[in-house]
Coordinates of C-alpha atoms in Angstrom, one line a residue:
X1 CA 11.1 -5.4 -53.8
X2 CA 12.6 -8.9 -54.0
X3 CA 15.9 -9.2 -55.8
X4 CA 15.9 -11.9 -58.5
X5 CA 19.3 -13.5 -58.8
X6 CA 20.8 -16.2 -61.0
X7 CA 21.3 -16.8 -64.8
X8 CA 18.8 -15.0 -67.1
X9 CA 20.0 -14.4 -70.7
X10 CA 18.3 -11.7 -72.7
X11 CA 16.0 -14.1 -74.5
X12 CA 14.5 -15.1 -71.2
X13 CA 13.8 -11.6 -70.0
X14 CA 10.0 -12.4 -70.1
X15 CA 10.6 -15.3 -67.7
X16 CA 12.5 -13.1 -65.3
X17 CA 9.7 -10.5 -65.4
X18 CA 7.1 -13.1 -64.7
X19 CA 9.1 -14.5 -61.8
X20 CA 9.5 -11.0 -60.3
X21 CA 5.7 -10.3 -60.9
X22 CA 4.9 -13.3 -58.7
X23 CA 6.9 -11.9 -55.8
X24 CA 5.4 -8.4 -56.4
X25 CA 1.9 -9.9 -56.2
X26 CA 2.6 -11.6 -52.9
X27 CA 2.3 -15.1 -54.4
X28 CA 5.8 -16.2 -53.4
X29 CA 7.9 -16.4 -50.3
X30 CA 11.0 -18.1 -51.8
X31 CA 11.3 -19.9 -55.1
X32 CA 13.6 -21.1 -57.9
X33 CA 13.0 -22.0 -61.6
X34 CA 15.6 -23.7 -63.8
X35 CA 15.7 -24.8 -67.5
X36 CA 18.2 -27.2 -69.0
X37 CA 18.3 -27.3 -72.9
X38 CA 20.3 -30.0 -74.7
X39 CA 22.2 -30.7 -71.5
X40 CA 23.1 -27.0 -70.8
X41 CA 21.6 -24.9 -68.0
X42 CA 20.2 -22.0 -69.9
X43 CA 18.1 -20.3 -67.2
X44 CA 18.4 -20.5 -63.4
X45 CA 16.5 -17.9 -61.3
X46 CA 15.9 -17.7 -57.6
X47 CA 14.7 -15.1 -55.1
X48 CA 12.8 -14.5 -51.9
X49 CA 13.4 -16.0 -48.4
X50 CA 13.5 -19.3 -46.7
X51 CA 11.6 -18.2 -43.7
X52 CA 8.4 -16.2 -42.9
X53 CA 10.4 -13.6 -41.0
X54 CA 12.3 -12.9 -44.2
X55 CA 15.6 -13.0 -42.4
X56 CA 17.4 -15.5 -44.6
X57 CA 17.5 -15.4 -48.4
X58 CA 16.4 -18.3 -50.6
X59 CA 19.5 -18.9 -52.7
X60 CA 21.3 -21.4 -54.9
X61 CA 22.1 -23.6 -51.9
X62 CA 18.5 -23.8 -50.6
X63 CA 16.7 -27.1 -50.6
X64 CA 12.9 -27.2 -50.9
X65 CA 10.4 -30.0 -50.1
X66 CA 9.0 -31.2 -53.4
X67 CA 6.2 -33.6 -52.2
X68 CA 4.8 -35.6 -55.1
X69 CA 7.4 -34.3 -57.6
X70 CA 9.4 -37.0 -55.8
X71 CA 7.4 -39.5 -57.8
X72 CA 9.2 -38.5 -61.0
X73 CA 12.5 -39.6 -59.3
X74 CA 10.9 -42.9 -58.2
X75 CA 9.7 -43.5 -61.8
X76 CA 13.2 -42.9 -63.1
X77 CA 14.7 -45.4 -60.5
X78 CA 12.2 -48.1 -61.6
X79 CA 13.0 -47.3 -65.3
X80 CA 16.7 -47.9 -64.6
X81 CA 15.9 -51.4 -63.3
X82 CA 13.9 -52.1 -66.5
X83 CA 16.8 -50.7 -68.6
X84 CA 19.2 -53.1 -66.8
X85 CA 17.0 -56.1 -67.6
X86 CA 16.2 -56.7 -63.9
X87 CA 12.5 -55.9 -64.2
X88 CA 9.8 -55.7 -66.9
X89 CA 6.9 -53.3 -66.7
X90 CA 4.5 -56.0 -67.9
X91 CA 5.4 -58.5 -65.2
X92 CA 3.2 -58.8 -62.1
X93 CA 4.0 -57.1 -58.9
X94 CA 3.4 -60.5 -57.2
X95 CA 6.3 -62.0 -59.2
X96 CA 8.7 -59.9 -57.2
X97 CA 6.5 -59.4 -54.1
X98 CA 4.6 -62.6 -53.6
X99 CA 2.5 -61.4 -50.7
X100 CA 1.0 -58.8 -52.9
X101 CA -1.1 -61.5 -54.7
X102 CA -3.7 -61.4 -51.9
X103 CA -7.2 -60.2 -52.2
X104 CA -7.5 -60.4 -56.0
X105 CA -4.3 -58.6 -56.8
X106 CA -2.3 -61.4 -58.4
X107 CA -2.7 -60.1 -61.9
X108 CA -1.7 -56.4 -61.2
X109 CA 1.4 -55.5 -63.3
X110 CA 4.2 -53.2 -62.4
X111 CA 3.1 -50.7 -64.9
X112 CA -0.5 -50.7 -63.6
X113 CA 0.8 -50.1 -60.1
X114 CA 3.0 -47.2 -61.3
X115 CA 0.2 -45.7 -63.3
X116 CA -2.2 -45.6 -60.4
X117 CA -4.5 -48.4 -61.6
X118 CA -4.0 -50.8 -58.7
X119 CA -7.0 -49.5 -56.7
X120 CA -4.9 -48.8 -53.6
X121 CA -5.0 -45.0 -53.3
X122 CA -5.0 -45.0 -49.5
X123 CA -5.8 -47.2 -46.5
X124 CA -9.5 -47.1 -45.7
X125 CA -9.4 -48.8 -42.3
X126 CA -8.8 -46.5 -39.3
X127 CA -5.2 -46.4 -38.1
X128 CA -2.8 -44.1 -36.3
X129 CA -1.1 -41.7 -38.7
X130 CA 2.2 -42.7 -37.0
X131 CA 1.9 -46.2 -38.5
X132 CA 3.0 -44.8 -41.9
X133 CA 6.5 -44.6 -40.5
X134 CA 6.6 -48.5 -40.2
X135 CA 7.5 -49.4 -43.8
X136 CA 7.1 -53.1 -43.5
X137 CA 3.7 -52.8 -41.7
X138 CA 2.3 -50.5 -44.4
X139 CA 3.6 -52.8 -47.2
X140 CA 1.8 -55.7 -45.4
X141 CA -1.4 -53.7 -45.2
X142 CA -1.2 -52.9 -48.9
X143 CA -0.4 -56.6 -49.8
X144 CA -3.5 -57.7 -47.8
X145 CA -5.9 -54.9 -49.1
X146 CA -8.6 -55.5 -51.6
X147 CA -8.6 -52.9 -54.4
X148 CA -11.2 -50.1 -54.2
X149 CA -12.0 -50.6 -57.9
X150 CA -11.2 -53.3 -60.5
X151 CA -7.5 -52.9 -61.2
X152 CA -6.7 -51.8 -64.8
X153 CA -10.1 -50.3 -65.4
X154 CA -9.3 -46.7 -64.3
X155 CA -6.6 -44.6 -62.7
X156 CA -7.0 -43.2 -59.2
X157 CA -4.1 -41.2 -57.9
X158 CA -2.1 -42.9 -55.1
X159 CA -0.6 -39.8 -53.3
X160 CA 1.2 -41.7 -50.5
X161 CA 0.8 -45.4 -51.2
X162 CA 2.6 -45.0 -54.6
X163 CA 5.9 -44.6 -52.6
X164 CA 5.5 -47.9 -50.8
X165 CA 4.4 -49.8 -54.0
X166 CA 7.3 -48.4 -56.1
X167 CA 9.7 -48.5 -53.3
X168 CA 9.0 -52.1 -52.3
X169 CA 9.2 -53.3 -55.9
X170 CA 12.5 -51.6 -56.2
X171 CA 13.9 -52.9 -52.9
X172 CA 12.8 -56.5 -53.6
X173 CA 14.9 -56.4 -56.8
X174 CA 17.8 -54.1 -56.0
X175 CA 18.2 -54.7 -52.3
X176 CA 18.5 -51.0 -51.5
X177 CA 15.9 -48.4 -50.6
X178 CA 15.2 -45.9 -53.3
X179 CA 16.7 -43.2 -51.1
X180 CA 20.0 -45.1 -51.0
X181 CA 20.0 -45.8 -54.7
X182 CA 19.3 -42.2 -55.5
X183 CA 22.2 -41.0 -53.4
X184 CA 24.7 -43.6 -54.5
X185 CA 23.8 -43.9 -58.2
X186 CA 22.8 -40.4 -59.2
X187 CA 23.0 -37.6 -56.6
X188 CA 26.5 -38.2 -55.4
X189 CA 28.1 -39.1 -58.8
X190 CA 26.6 -36.1 -60.6
X191 CA 26.5 -33.6 -57.8
X192 CA 22.7 -33.4 -57.7
X193 CA 21.0 -31.8 -54.7
X194 CA 18.3 -34.5 -54.6
X195 CA 17.3 -36.4 -51.5
X196 CA 14.5 -38.8 -50.5
X197 CA 14.3 -38.1 -46.8
X198 CA 16.3 -35.3 -45.3
X199 CA 19.4 -36.1 -43.2
X200 CA 19.8 -33.9 -40.1
X201 CA 23.0 -32.4 -41.4
X202 CA 21.1 -30.9 -44.4
X203 CA 18.4 -29.4 -42.3
X204 CA 20.0 -25.9 -42.2
X205 CA 19.5 -25.7 -46.0
X206 CA 15.8 -26.5 -46.1
X207 CA 13.3 -23.8 -46.8
X208 CA 10.5 -23.4 -44.3
X209 CA 7.0 -24.1 -45.7
X210 CA 4.1 -21.7 -45.7
X211 CA 1.1 -23.9 -46.1
X212 CA -2.1 -22.9 -47.8
X213 CA -5.0 -21.7 -45.8
X214 CA -7.5 -23.9 -47.5
X215 CA -7.8 -27.5 -48.9
X216 CA -7.5 -28.1 -52.7
X217 CA -10.6 -28.6 -54.7
X218 CA -10.9 -32.4 -55.0
X219 CA -14.1 -32.3 -57.1
X220 CA -16.6 -35.1 -56.5
X221 CA -15.7 -36.9 -53.3
X222 CA -15.9 -40.7 -53.5
X223 CA -14.4 -43.6 -51.4
X224 CA -11.2 -43.5 -53.4
X225 CA -10.7 -39.7 -52.9
X226 CA -11.6 -40.1 -49.2
X227 CA -9.0 -42.9 -48.7
X228 CA -6.4 -41.0 -50.6
X229 CA -6.7 -37.6 -48.9
X230 CA -9.6 -37.1 -46.5
X231 CA -9.3 -39.5 -43.6
X232 CA -7.5 -38.4 -40.4
X233 CA -4.8 -41.1 -41.2
X234 CA -4.5 -40.4 -44.9
X235 CA -0.9 -39.2 -44.5
X236 CA 2.0 -39.8 -42.1
X237 CA 1.7 -37.8 -38.9
X238 CA 2.0 -37.8 -35.2
X239 CA 5.8 -37.6 -34.9
X240 CA 6.4 -34.0 -35.8
X241 CA 7.8 -32.3 -39.0
X242 CA 11.4 -33.3 -38.4
X243 CA 10.5 -37.0 -38.4
X244 CA 8.5 -36.7 -41.6
X245 CA 11.4 -34.9 -43.3
X246 CA 13.8 -37.7 -42.4
X247 CA 11.4 -40.4 -43.5
X248 CA 12.4 -42.0 -46.8
X249 CA 9.1 -42.0 -48.7
X250 CA 9.6 -42.1 -52.5
X251 CA 6.1 -40.6 -53.1
X252 CA 6.3 -37.5 -50.9
X253 CA 9.5 -36.7 -48.9
X254 CA 11.8 -35.6 -51.7
X255 CA 14.0 -32.5 -51.1
X256 CA 15.8 -30.8 -53.9
X257 CA 17.0 -27.7 -55.7
X258 CA 15.3 -26.7 -59.0
X259 CA 18.7 -27.0 -60.7
X260 CA 19.2 -30.6 -59.7
X261 CA 15.6 -31.5 -60.8
X262 CA 16.0 -29.7 -64.1
X263 CA 19.4 -31.4 -64.8
X264 CA 17.8 -34.8 -64.1
X265 CA 14.7 -34.1 -66.3
X266 CA 16.9 -32.5 -68.8
X267 CA 18.8 -35.8 -69.2
X268 CA 15.5 -37.6 -69.9
X269 CA 14.8 -34.9 -72.5
X270 CA 18.2 -35.4 -74.1
X271 CA 18.4 -39.2 -74.8
X272 CA 19.4 -40.0 -71.3
X273 CA 22.7 -38.1 -71.3
X274 CA 23.8 -36.4 -68.1
X275 CA 27.2 -34.8 -68.0
X276 CA 28.4 -37.1 -70.8
X277 CA 27.1 -40.3 -69.2
X278 CA 24.0 -42.3 -70.1
X279 CA 21.7 -42.7 -67.2
X280 CA 18.8 -44.2 -69.2
X281 CA 18.6 -45.4 -72.8
X282 CA 16.4 -43.5 -75.3
X283 CA 14.2 -46.5 -75.8
X284 CA 13.6 -46.9 -72.1
X285 CA 12.8 -43.1 -71.7
X286 CA 10.1 -43.5 -74.4
X287 CA 8.8 -46.7 -72.8
X288 CA 8.6 -45.1 -69.3
X289 CA 6.8 -42.1 -70.7
X290 CA 4.4 -44.1 -72.9
X291 CA 0.7 -43.8 -72.0
X292 CA -0.6 -46.6 -69.9
X293 CA -4.1 -45.2 -69.2
X294 CA -5.9 -42.0 -70.0
X295 CA -9.3 -40.8 -68.6
X296 CA -11.0 -39.2 -65.7
X297 CA -9.0 -40.0 -62.6
X298 CA -11.0 -41.4 -59.7
X299 CA -9.1 -39.4 -57.1
X300 CA -8.1 -36.2 -58.8
X301 CA -10.6 -34.0 -60.6
X302 CA -8.8 -34.2 -63.9
X303 CA -8.6 -36.3 -67.1
X304 CA -5.0 -37.6 -66.8
X305 CA -2.7 -39.5 -69.1
X306 CA -0.3 -41.7 -67.0
X307 CA 3.0 -43.2 -68.1
X308 CA 4.9 -45.7 -65.9
X309 CA 5.0 -43.3 -62.9
X310 CA 5.2 -40.2 -65.0
X311 CA 2.3 -37.8 -65.5
X312 CA 1.9 -37.0 -69.2
X313 CA 1.4 -33.4 -70.4
X314 CA -1.1 -34.0 -73.2
X315 CA -4.5 -33.7 -71.3
X316 CA -3.9 -30.8 -68.9
X317 CA -0.7 -29.2 -70.5
X318 CA 0.8 -27.8 -67.3
X319 CA 4.3 -27.8 -68.8
X320 CA 4.0 -26.1 -72.2
X321 CA 2.5 -27.1 -75.5
X322 CA 4.2 -30.5 -76.1
X323 CA 2.1 -33.6 -76.0
X324 CA 5.2 -35.8 -75.4
X325 CA 6.3 -33.8 -72.4
X326 CA 6.1 -35.7 -69.1
X327 CA 7.0 -35.2 -65.4
X328 CA 5.2 -34.7 -62.2
X329 CA 3.8 -32.0 -59.9
X330 CA 3.9 -31.8 -56.1
X331 CA 1.5 -30.5 -53.5
X332 CA 1.6 -26.7 -53.3
X333 CA 3.2 -26.0 -56.6
X334 CA 6.5 -27.7 -57.3
X335 CA 7.0 -29.5 -60.6
X336 CA 9.6 -31.1 -62.9
X337 CA 9.2 -31.9 -66.5
X338 CA 11.1 -33.3 -69.6
X339 CA 10.2 -32.3 -73.2
X340 CA 12.1 -34.7 -75.5
X341 CA 10.8 -32.9 -78.6
X342 CA 12.7 -29.7 -77.6
X343 CA 15.4 -31.4 -75.5
X344 CA 14.2 -29.3 -72.6
X345 CA 14.1 -30.1 -68.9
X346 CA 12.7 -27.8 -66.3
X347 CA 11.8 -27.5 -62.6
X348 CA 10.2 -25.1 -60.2
X349 CA 10.4 -25.3 -56.4
X350 CA 9.1 -23.0 -53.7
X351 CA 8.2 -22.7 -50.1
X352 CA 4.8 -20.9 -50.2
X353 CA 2.2 -23.5 -51.2
X354 CA -0.9 -22.9 -53.2
X355 CA -4.1 -25.0 -53.3
X356 CA -3.5 -26.0 -57.0
X357 CA -3.3 -29.8 -57.4
X358 CA -1.7 -29.7 -60.9
X359 CA -0.6 -26.7 -63.0
X360 CA 0.0 -24.1 -60.4
X361 CA -0.4 -20.7 -61.9
X362 CA 3.1 -19.5 -60.9
X363 CA 5.2 -22.2 -62.7
X364 CA 2.7 -22.2 -65.5
X365 CA 3.4 -18.5 -66.2
X366 CA 7.1 -19.1 -66.1
X367 CA 6.9 -22.1 -68.4
X368 CA 4.7 -20.3 -70.9
X369 CA 7.1 -17.3 -71.0
X370 CA 10.0 -19.7 -71.5
X371 CA 8.4 -21.5 -74.4
X372 CA 7.5 -18.1 -75.9
X373 CA 11.3 -17.4 -75.9
X374 CA 12.4 -20.6 -77.4

């Protein structure tokens, strides 16, 4: 039996039972689930192990890789630029990144790029996977690339390239990388265990991944899906797992605790207030979460409603019943969400990955049990 530790008031007994059941069924190795309501941490559970040998416990100091849940952080960093008046969602990407205007992309707006409408879900031409580690070279490839579909006509999930698009827009305006801005503006001031790219000194805290034994179900395979996920060069590689952990990629190399993610998303669910300070105005939270496009995604096998970098809850409902809830999911099961109607933020991290692309059954059960208790 795996011991479940942490904060679990009586009203959330059903959540703790569901968490324990996942371990008992062999679905978990190590995991953590946290809820923040109206700025207060009301539930924080963890259990299991950081390694397959089960020699080291998964505890409140453990960091987990969160993959595409990182995109929620990137979306927030862009939103803060808009809130500060330094960027407008409606302006073109080329207005801040002139080279991006090539190959028919001059009219693509920032919000279209953030909502996966730019037609750049992956790089279709053969390359070495190690080339992804050259930030400027990849940005040059994206700037020169012709879209795979008419921009603005559909969404097609950009699993890796989103990080370069959002990160380069941010860097052109702010001057810093998103990883540096996260550390200096949010993580350090508020004591949040959130990182884009993992420094070597934090490596002892990271949970080892147990990868799934099969690929996810991508549904109908088309050129966009293939470019995004199914070429030998569709993701960074060739330099080993340590290099990938260190690499600052705002779409995929986030590392976090569930508590830190839940506190951040809890702030977005609570008019932008984090520990008594305003990290984003209520108006900008609503604008960032506002639907930009809804429909059958060209890459993922789902009908999805996209905000400005945030995945909206209303089509698939992976995060409870609320249509205004927004957040993001990550490969293998991690997720983070904000429900402004209930002033609730939540996050789930783990180190045993499933094949579910969105709405992993483990956090879904926890979230359903939590809403039943509210």
